[in-house]
Coordinates of C-alpha atoms and ligand atoms in Angstrom, one line a residue:
X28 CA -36.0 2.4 -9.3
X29 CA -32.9 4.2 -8.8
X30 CA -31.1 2.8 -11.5
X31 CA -28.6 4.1 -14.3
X32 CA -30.3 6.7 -16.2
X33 CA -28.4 8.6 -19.5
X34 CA -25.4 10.7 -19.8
X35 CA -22.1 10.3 -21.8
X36 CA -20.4 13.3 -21.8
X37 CA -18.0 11.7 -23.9
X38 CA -20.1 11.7 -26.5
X39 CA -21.3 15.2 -26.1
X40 CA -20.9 18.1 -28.9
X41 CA -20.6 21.4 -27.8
X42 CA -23.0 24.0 -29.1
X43 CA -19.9 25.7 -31.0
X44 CA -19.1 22.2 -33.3
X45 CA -22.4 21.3 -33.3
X46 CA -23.3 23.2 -37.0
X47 CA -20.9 21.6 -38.7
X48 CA -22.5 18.7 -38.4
X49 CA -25.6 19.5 -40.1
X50 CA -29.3 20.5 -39.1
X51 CA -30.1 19.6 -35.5
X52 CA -33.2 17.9 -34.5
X53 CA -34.6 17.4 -31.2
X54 CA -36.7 14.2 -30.6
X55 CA -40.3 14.1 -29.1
X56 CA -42.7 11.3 -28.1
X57 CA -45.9 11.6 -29.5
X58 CA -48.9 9.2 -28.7
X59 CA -45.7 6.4 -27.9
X60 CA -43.6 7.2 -31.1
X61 CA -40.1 9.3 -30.9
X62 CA -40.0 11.9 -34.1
X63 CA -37.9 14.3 -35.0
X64 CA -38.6 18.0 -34.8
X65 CA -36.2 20.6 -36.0
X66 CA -35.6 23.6 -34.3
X67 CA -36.5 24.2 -30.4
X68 CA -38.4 21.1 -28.9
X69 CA -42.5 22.1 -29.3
X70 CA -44.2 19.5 -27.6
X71 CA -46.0 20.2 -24.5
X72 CA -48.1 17.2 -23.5
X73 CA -45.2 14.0 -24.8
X74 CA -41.9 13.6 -23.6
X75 CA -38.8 14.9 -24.7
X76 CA -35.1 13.9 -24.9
X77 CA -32.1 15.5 -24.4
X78 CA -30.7 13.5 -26.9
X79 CA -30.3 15.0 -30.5
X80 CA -29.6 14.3 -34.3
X81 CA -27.2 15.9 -36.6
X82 CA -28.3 15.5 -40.0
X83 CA -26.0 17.0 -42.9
X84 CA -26.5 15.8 -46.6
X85 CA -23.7 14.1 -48.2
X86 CA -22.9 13.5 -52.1
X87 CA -23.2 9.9 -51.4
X88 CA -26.1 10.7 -48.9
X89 CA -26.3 11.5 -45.9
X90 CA -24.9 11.6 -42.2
X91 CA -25.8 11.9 -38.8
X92 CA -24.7 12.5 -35.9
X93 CA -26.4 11.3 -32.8
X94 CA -25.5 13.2 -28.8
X95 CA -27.1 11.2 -26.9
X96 CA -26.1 12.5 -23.4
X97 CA -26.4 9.7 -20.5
X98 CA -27.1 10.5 -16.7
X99 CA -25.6 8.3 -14.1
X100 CA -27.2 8.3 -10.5
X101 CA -25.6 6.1 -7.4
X102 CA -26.1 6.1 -4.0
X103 CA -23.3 5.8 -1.3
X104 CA -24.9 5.5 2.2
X105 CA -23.0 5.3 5.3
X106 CA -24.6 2.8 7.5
X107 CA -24.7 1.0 10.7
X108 CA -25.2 -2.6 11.5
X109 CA -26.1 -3.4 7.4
X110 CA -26.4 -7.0 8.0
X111 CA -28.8 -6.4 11.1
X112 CA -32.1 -8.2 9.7
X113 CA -33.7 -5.2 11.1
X114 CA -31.7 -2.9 8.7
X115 CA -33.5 -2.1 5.7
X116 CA -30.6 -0.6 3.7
X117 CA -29.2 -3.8 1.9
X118 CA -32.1 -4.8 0.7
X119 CA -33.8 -1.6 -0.5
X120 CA -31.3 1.3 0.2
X121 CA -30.8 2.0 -3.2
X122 CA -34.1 3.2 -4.6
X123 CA -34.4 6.9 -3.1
X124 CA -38.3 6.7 -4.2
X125 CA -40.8 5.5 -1.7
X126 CA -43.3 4.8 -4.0
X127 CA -40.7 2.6 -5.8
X128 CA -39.8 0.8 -3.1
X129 CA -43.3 0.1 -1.6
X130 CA -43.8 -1.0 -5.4
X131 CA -40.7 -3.6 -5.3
X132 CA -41.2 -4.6 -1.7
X133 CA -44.8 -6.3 -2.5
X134 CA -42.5 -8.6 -5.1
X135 CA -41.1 -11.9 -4.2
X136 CA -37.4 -10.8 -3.4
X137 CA -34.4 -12.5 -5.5
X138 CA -31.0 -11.5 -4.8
X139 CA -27.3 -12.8 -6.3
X140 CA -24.6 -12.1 -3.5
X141 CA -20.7 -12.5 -4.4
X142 CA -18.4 -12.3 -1.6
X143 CA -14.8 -12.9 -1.0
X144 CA -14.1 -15.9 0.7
X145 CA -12.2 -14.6 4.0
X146 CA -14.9 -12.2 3.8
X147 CA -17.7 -15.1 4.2
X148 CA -15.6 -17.3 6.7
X149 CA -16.0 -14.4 9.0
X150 CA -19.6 -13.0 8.0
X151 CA -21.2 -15.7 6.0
X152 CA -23.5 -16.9 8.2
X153 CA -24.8 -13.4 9.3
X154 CA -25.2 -12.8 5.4
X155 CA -27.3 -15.9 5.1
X156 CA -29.2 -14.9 8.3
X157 CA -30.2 -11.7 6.6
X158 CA -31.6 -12.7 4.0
X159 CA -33.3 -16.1 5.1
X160 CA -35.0 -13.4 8.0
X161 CA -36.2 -11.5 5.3
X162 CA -37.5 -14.0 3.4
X163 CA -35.0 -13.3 0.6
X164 CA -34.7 -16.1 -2.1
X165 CA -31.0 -16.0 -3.1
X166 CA -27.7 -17.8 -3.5
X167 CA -24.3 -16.7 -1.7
X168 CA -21.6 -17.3 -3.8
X169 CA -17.8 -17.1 -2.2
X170 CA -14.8 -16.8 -4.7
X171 CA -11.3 -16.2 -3.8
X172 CA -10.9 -12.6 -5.1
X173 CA -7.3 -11.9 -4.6
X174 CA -4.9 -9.3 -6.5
X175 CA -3.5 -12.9 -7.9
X176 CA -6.9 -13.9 -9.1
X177 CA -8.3 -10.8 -10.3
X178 CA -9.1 -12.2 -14.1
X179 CA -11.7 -12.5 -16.2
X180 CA -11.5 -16.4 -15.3
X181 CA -13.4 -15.1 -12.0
X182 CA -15.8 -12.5 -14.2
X183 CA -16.6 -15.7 -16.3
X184 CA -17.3 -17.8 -13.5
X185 CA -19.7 -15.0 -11.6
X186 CA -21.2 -14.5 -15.0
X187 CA -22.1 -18.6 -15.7
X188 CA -23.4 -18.8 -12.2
X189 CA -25.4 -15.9 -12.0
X190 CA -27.1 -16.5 -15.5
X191 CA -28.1 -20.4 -13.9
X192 CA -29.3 -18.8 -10.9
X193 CA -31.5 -16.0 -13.0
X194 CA -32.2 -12.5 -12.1
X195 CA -34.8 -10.0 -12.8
X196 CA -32.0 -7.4 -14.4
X197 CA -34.1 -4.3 -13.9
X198 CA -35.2 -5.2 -10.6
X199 CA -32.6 -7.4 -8.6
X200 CA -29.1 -6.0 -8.3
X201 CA -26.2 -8.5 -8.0
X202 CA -24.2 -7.6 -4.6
X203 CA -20.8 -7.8 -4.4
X204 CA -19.1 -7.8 -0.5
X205 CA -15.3 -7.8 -0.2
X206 CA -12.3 -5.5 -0.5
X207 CA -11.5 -3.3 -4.1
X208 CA -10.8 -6.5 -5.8
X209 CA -14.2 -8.2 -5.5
X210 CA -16.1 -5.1 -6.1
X211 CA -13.9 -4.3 -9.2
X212 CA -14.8 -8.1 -10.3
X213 CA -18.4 -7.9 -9.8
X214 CA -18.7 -4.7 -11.1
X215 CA -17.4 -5.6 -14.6
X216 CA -19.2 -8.9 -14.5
X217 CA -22.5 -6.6 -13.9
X218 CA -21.8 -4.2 -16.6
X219 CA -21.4 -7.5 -18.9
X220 CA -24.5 -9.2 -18.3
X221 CA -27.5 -8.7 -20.4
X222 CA -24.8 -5.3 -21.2
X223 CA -25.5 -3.8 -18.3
X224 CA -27.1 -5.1 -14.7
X225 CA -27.2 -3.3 -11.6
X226 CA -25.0 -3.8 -8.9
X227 CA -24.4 -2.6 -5.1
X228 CA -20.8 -2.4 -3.4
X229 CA -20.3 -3.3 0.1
X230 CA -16.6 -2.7 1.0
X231 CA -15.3 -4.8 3.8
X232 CA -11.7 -3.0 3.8
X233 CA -10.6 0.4 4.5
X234 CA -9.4 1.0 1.1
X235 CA -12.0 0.5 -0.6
X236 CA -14.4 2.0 2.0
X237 CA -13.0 5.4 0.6
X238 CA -11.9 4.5 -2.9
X239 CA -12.6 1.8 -5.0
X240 CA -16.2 1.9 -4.1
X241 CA -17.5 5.3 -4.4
X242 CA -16.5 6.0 -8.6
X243 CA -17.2 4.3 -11.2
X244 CA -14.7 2.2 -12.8
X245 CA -14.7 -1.9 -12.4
X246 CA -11.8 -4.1 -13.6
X247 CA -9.6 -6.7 -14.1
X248 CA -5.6 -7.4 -14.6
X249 CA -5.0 -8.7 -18.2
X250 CA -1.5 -9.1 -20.2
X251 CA 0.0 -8.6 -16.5
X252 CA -1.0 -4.9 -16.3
X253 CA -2.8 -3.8 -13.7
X254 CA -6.8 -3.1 -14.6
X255 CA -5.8 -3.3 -18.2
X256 CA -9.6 -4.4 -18.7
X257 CA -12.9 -2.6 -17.0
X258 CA -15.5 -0.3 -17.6
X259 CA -16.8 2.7 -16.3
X260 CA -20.0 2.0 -14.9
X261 CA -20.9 2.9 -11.2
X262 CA -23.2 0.9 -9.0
X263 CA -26.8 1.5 -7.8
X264 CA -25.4 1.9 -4.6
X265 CA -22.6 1.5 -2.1
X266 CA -23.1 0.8 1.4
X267 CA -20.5 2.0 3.9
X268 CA -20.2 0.3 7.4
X269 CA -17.1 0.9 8.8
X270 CA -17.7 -1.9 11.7
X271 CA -16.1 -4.8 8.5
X272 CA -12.9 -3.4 9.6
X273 CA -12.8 -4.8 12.9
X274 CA -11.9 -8.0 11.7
X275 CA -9.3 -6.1 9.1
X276 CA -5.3 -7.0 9.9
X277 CA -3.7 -3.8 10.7
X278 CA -1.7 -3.8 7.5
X279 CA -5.1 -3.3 5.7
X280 CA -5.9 -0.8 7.6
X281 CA -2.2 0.8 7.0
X282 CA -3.2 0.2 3.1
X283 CA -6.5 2.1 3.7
X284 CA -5.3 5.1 5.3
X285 CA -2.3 5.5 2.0
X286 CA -5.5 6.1 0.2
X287 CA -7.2 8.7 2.3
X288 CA -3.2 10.0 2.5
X289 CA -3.6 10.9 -0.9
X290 CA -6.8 13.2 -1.0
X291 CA -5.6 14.8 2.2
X292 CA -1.9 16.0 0.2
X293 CA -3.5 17.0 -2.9
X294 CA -6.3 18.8 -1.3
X295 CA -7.4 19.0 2.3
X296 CA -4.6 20.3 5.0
X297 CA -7.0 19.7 7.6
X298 CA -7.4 16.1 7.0
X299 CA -3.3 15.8 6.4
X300 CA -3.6 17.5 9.8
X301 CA -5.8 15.2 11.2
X302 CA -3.7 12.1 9.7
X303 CA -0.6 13.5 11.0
X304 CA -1.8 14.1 14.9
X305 CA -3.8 11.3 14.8
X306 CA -3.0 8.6 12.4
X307 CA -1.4 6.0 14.6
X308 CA -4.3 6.0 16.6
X309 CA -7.2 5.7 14.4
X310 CA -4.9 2.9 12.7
X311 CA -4.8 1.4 16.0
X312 CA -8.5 2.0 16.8
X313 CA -9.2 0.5 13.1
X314 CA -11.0 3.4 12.8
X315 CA -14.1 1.9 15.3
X316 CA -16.1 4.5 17.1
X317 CA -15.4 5.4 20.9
X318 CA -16.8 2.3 22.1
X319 CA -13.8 0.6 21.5
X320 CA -11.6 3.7 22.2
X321 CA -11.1 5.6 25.3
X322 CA -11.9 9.0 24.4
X323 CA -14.9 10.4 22.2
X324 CA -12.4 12.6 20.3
X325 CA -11.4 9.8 18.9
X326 CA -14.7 8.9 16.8
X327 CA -15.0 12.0 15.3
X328 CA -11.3 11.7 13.9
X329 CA -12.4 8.4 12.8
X330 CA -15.7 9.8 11.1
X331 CA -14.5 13.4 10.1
X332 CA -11.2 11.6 8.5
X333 CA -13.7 8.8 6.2
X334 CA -15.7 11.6 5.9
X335 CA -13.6 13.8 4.3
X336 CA -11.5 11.3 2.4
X337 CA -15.3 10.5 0.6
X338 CA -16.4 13.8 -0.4
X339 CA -12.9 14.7 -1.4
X340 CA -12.9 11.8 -3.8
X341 CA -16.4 12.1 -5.0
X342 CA -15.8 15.6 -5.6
X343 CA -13.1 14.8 -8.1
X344 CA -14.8 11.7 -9.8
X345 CA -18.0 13.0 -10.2
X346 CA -17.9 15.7 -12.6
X347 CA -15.5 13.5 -14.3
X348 CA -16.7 9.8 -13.8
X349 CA -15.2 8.5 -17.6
X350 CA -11.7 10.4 -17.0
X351 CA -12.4 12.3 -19.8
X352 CA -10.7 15.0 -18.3
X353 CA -7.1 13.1 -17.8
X354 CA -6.1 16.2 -15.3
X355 CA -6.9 13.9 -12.1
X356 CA -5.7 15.1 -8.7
X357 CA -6.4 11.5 -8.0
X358 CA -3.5 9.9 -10.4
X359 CA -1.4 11.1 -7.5
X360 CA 0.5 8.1 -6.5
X361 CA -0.5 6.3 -9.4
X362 CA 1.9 7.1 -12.0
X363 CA 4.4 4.4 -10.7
X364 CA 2.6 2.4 -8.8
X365 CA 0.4 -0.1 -11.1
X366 CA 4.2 -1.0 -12.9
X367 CA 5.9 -1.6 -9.0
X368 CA 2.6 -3.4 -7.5
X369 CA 2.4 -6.1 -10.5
X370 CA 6.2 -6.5 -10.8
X371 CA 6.7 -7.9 -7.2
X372 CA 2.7 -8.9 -6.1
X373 CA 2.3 -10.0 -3.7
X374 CA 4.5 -8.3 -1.9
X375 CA 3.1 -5.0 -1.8
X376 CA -0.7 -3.9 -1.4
X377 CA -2.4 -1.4 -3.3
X378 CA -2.3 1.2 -1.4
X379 CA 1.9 0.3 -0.2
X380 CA 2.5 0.7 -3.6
X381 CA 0.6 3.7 -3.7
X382 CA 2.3 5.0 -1.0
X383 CA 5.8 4.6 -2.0
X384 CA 4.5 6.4 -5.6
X385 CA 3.8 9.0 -3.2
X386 CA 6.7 9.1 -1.1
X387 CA 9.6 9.2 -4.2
X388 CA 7.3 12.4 -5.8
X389 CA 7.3 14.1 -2.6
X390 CA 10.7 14.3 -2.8
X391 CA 10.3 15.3 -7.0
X392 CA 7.9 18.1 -5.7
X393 CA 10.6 18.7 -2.8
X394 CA 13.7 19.3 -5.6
X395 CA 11.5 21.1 -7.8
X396 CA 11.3 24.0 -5.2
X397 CA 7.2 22.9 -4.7
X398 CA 7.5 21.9 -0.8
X399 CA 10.2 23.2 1.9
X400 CA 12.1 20.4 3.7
X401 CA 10.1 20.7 6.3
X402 CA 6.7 20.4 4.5
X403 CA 8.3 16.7 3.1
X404 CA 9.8 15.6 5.9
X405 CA 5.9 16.1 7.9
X406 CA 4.6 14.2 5.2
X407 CA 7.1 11.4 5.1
X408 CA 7.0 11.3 8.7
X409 CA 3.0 11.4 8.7
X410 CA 3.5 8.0 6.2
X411 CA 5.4 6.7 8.4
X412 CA 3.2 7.0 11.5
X413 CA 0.7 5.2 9.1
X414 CA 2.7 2.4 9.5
X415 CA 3.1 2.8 5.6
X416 CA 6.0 2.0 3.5
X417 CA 7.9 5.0 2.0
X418 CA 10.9 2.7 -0.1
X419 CA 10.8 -0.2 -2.2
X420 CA 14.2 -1.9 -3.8
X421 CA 12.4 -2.5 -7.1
X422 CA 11.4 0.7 -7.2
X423 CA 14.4 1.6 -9.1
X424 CA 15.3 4.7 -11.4
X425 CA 14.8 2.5 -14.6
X426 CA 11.6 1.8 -13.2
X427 CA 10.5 5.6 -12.5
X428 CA 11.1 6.7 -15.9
X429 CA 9.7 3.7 -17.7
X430 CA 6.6 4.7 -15.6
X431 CA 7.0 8.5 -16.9
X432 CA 7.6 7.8 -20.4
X433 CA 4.8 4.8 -20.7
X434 CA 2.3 8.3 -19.0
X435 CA 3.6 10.4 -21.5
X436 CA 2.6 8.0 -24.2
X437 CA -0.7 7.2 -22.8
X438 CA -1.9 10.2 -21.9
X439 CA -2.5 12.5 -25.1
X440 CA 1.5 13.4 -24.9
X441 CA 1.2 15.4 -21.8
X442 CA 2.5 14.3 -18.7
X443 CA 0.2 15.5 -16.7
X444 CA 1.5 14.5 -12.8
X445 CA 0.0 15.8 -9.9
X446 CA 2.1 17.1 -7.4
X447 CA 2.3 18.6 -4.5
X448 CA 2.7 22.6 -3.9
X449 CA 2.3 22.6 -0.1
X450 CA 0.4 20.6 2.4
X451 CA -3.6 20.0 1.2
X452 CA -2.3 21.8 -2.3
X453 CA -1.8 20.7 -5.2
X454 CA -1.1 20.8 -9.1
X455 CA -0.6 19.5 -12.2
X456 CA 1.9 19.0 -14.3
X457 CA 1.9 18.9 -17.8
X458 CA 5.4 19.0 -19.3
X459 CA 8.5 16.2 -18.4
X460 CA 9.9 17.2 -15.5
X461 CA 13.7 17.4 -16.3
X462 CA 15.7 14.4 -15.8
X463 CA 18.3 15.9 -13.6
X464 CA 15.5 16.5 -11.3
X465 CA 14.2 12.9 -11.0
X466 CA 18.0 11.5 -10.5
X467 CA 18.3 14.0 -8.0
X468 CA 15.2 13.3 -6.1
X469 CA 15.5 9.6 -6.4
X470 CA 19.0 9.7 -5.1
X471 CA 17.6 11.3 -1.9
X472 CA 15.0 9.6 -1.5
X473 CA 16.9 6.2 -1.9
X474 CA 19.9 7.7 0.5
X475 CA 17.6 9.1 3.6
X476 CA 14.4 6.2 3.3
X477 CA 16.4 3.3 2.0
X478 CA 15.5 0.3 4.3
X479 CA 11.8 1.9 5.4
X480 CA 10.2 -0.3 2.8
X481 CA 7.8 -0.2 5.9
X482 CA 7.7 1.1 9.3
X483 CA 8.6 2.9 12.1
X484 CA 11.5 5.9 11.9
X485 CA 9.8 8.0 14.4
X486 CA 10.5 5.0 17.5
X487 CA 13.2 3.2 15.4
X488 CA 11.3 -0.1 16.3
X489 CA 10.1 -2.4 13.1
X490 CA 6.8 -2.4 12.5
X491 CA 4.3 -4.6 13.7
X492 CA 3.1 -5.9 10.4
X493 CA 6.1 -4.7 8.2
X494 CA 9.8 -6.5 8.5
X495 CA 13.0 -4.4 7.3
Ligands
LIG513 P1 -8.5 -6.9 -1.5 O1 -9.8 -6.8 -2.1 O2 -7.5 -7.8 -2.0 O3 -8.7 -7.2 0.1 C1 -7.7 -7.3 0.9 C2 -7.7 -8.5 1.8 O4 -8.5 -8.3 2.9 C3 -8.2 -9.8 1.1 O5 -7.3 -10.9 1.5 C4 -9.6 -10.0 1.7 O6 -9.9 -11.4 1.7 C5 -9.4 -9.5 3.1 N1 -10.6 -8.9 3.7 C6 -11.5 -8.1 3.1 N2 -12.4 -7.6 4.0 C7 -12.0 -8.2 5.2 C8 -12.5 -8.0 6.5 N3 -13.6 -7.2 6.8 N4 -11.9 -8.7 7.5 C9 -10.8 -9.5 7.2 N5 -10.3 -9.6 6.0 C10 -10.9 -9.0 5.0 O7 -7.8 -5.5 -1.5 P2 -8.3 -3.9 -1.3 O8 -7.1 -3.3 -0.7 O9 -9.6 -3.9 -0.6 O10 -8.5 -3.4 -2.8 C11 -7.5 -3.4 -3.7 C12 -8.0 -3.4 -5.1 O11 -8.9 -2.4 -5.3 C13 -7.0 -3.4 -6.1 O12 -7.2 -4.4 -7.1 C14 -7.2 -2.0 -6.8 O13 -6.9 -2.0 -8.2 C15 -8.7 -1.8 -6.6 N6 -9.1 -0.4 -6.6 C16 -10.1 0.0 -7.4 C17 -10.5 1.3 -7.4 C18 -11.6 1.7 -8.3 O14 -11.8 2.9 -8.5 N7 -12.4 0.8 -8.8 C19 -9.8 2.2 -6.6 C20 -8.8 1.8 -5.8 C21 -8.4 0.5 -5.7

């Protein structure tokens, strides 16, 4: 089964450190016992492990030092018509192996389903009809997984019922279907049960179509900061039908684009491009395919702008799935934004507050002499197309440099901001940017956006889903 295998490089000792701690050893399996064997790895017939031990002799002793690297594997499939009985995916789309899957097929099948409750008014009963066509024994469990809710309270309660209902935790992944916050939930009650069960991700919004379910991280809010507990382990597999979004308010869909915003600034002009000629109407269209929109130009901006906004994103977390690294492109509109979103939630959606993150550095990047006027006032007027707010009143200057000085703490004394250097460009920023320069930009920001805490500059109408 195509499950999580070993890798941790945050546990990994580079070739250069590792003599000083002691005699390495490489471990072999010989007739079903793991040895030791100093010096290169020997055995031809048993297997071997990447893993090795340190050993260095101590006064007192010894110690040892175990590398024990681990290998993630996940699998995001884009998919139509998942919850067609007829549509093998859900069921069996995360083992890649054939022989596996003919293997797991023969098995009675058991599956735990957790799925926010809008989520199951709308597609409940399809849900059950899957799985009662394919003979599925399983139990659907709804749970009201809001920004408000997102607590361990709801990890507790997925954990009680899911231990009473019983699961094979090799075998019989749990599957969450929602938006980011129920597959954040699920994911950390997975990683907590019997320490670690597979899980699958089916995203029902447009923001977490393209972010919160292709990496690796799961959480919940605790102490009133935002994702203050998680983990960082990925799901077997996320399944990707963008047809969910159909039923989607176009605010959500507003919220989903801010995300796919963010990947297209810090790295991919074409898909800034796309969003900028294009935006209003895929946010229309809900990003469907042509058969609900007139012209066939329009499903390819539909699928080349998720597209893009995927592999962009998985190109960033995947050589860096534990943040290790804490350079992330990604962070972009995240330095702010946790701080704004919990102070006035509801109010503001993920990717709002995201966006207005966004908006305020575009103007830092605009003073610092990074972007010409006209390269921020594309992008502001690109957000605003989006239907995306580019203000917020309690996104005050107090506010911005709490944010920047709580980074700096937090993030091995090095700012480390990413920032725009042109449109699709990007860098990072390690050292405080001056103070006179954030005072500056906020003052401009505040004087030319004030009031478009959402909306519409380009037709000076207010927005359909956003009041002044
Ligand atoms: P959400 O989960 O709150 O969903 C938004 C709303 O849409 C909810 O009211 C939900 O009931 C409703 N909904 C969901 N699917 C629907 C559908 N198909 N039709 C109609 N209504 C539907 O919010 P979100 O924007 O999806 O996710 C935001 C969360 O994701 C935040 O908590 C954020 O921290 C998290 N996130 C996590 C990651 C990560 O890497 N793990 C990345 C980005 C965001």
């Amino acid at each position: 089964m195509n499950m999580l295998e070993t890798q941790s490089s945050r546990n990994m000792i580079s070739s250069k450190t590792s003599s000083s701690h002691g005699t390495e050893f490489n471990l072999v399996q010989v007739n079903g016992t793991w040895i030791r064997q100093a010096g290169p790895c020997q055995e031809k017939d048993g297997k071997s492990s990447d893993a090795k031990i340190y050993e260095k002799k101590l006064d007192q002793g010894a110690s040892w030092t175990v590398v024990s690297p681990i290998i993630f594997t996940y699998r995001v499939i884009q998919c139509k018509d998942l919850l067609d009985p007829m549509n093998d995916t859900l069921l069996w789309g995360h083992i890649g192996d054939e022989d596996i899957q003919a293997s797991e097929k023969a098995k009675p099948v058991k599956r735990f389903i957790v799925i926010d409750k809008t989520v199951h008014q709308l597609y409940g009963s399809k849900v059950s009809q899957y799985f009662d066509a394919r003979g599925v024994i399983y139990k659907i469990l709804p749970l009201p997984t809001t920004e408000e809710n997102k607590n361990m309270e709801l990890v507790t309660k997925i954990l009680e019922e899911v231990h009473q209902f019983g699961i094979d935790r090799r075998s019989e992944p749990i599957i969450a279907l929602g938006g980011g916050v129920c597959l954040d939930v699920v994911g950390l009650a997975a990683s907590l049960y019997r320490r670690r069960t597979p899980y699958i991700r089916v995203p029902t919004t447009l923001l977490s179509y393209v972010d919160a379910s292709v990496g690796a991280k799961t959480g919940v809010n605790f102490a009133g900061g935002k994702n203050k507990l998680g983990s960082y382990v990925p799901p077997v597999a996320t399944f990707l039908d963008s047809s969910f979004f159909q039923t989607l308010p176009l605010r959500q869909i507003s919220n989903g684009l801010a995300e796919m915003l963010k990947m297209a600034l810090m790295k991919h002009r074409s898909l800034f491009e796309l969003l900028e000629s294009n935006g209003k109407k895929l946010l229309h269209a809900k990003l469907q395919p042509s058969e609900t929109c007139s012209d066939s130009e329009q499903e390819d901006s539909a699928a080349a702008s998720m597209r893009i906004a995927i592999e962009t994103m998985l190109e960033e977390l995947a050589p860096n799935l534990w943040e290790d690294d804490l350079d992330r492109l990604v962070d972009f509109g995240h330095l702010i934004s946790p701080e704004l979103e919990m102070r006035v939630l509801p109010a503001l959606l993920h990717g709002e507050a995201v966006n207005i993150d966004m908006s305020l550095m575009v103007y830092v990047a605009h003073q610092k002499g990074l972007l010409t006027k006209k390269e921020k006032d594309r992008i502001i007027q690109c957000m605003l197309g989006l239907e995306l707010p580019v203000w917020h009143q309690d996104c005050s200057l107090a506010l911005v440099q709490k944010s920047l000085e709580e980074r700096l703490k937090h993030s091995a004394g090095s700012l480390r901001m990413p920032l725009p250097t042109g449109l699709g460009r990007a860098e990072i920023f390690h050292d405080m940017i001056e103070d006179d320069i954030i005072c500056q930009a906020f003052h401009n920001w505040t004087e030319e956006l004030s009031g478009f805490d959402g909306g519409v500059k380009d037709t000076g109408e207010p927005s359909t889903h956003w009041g002044r």
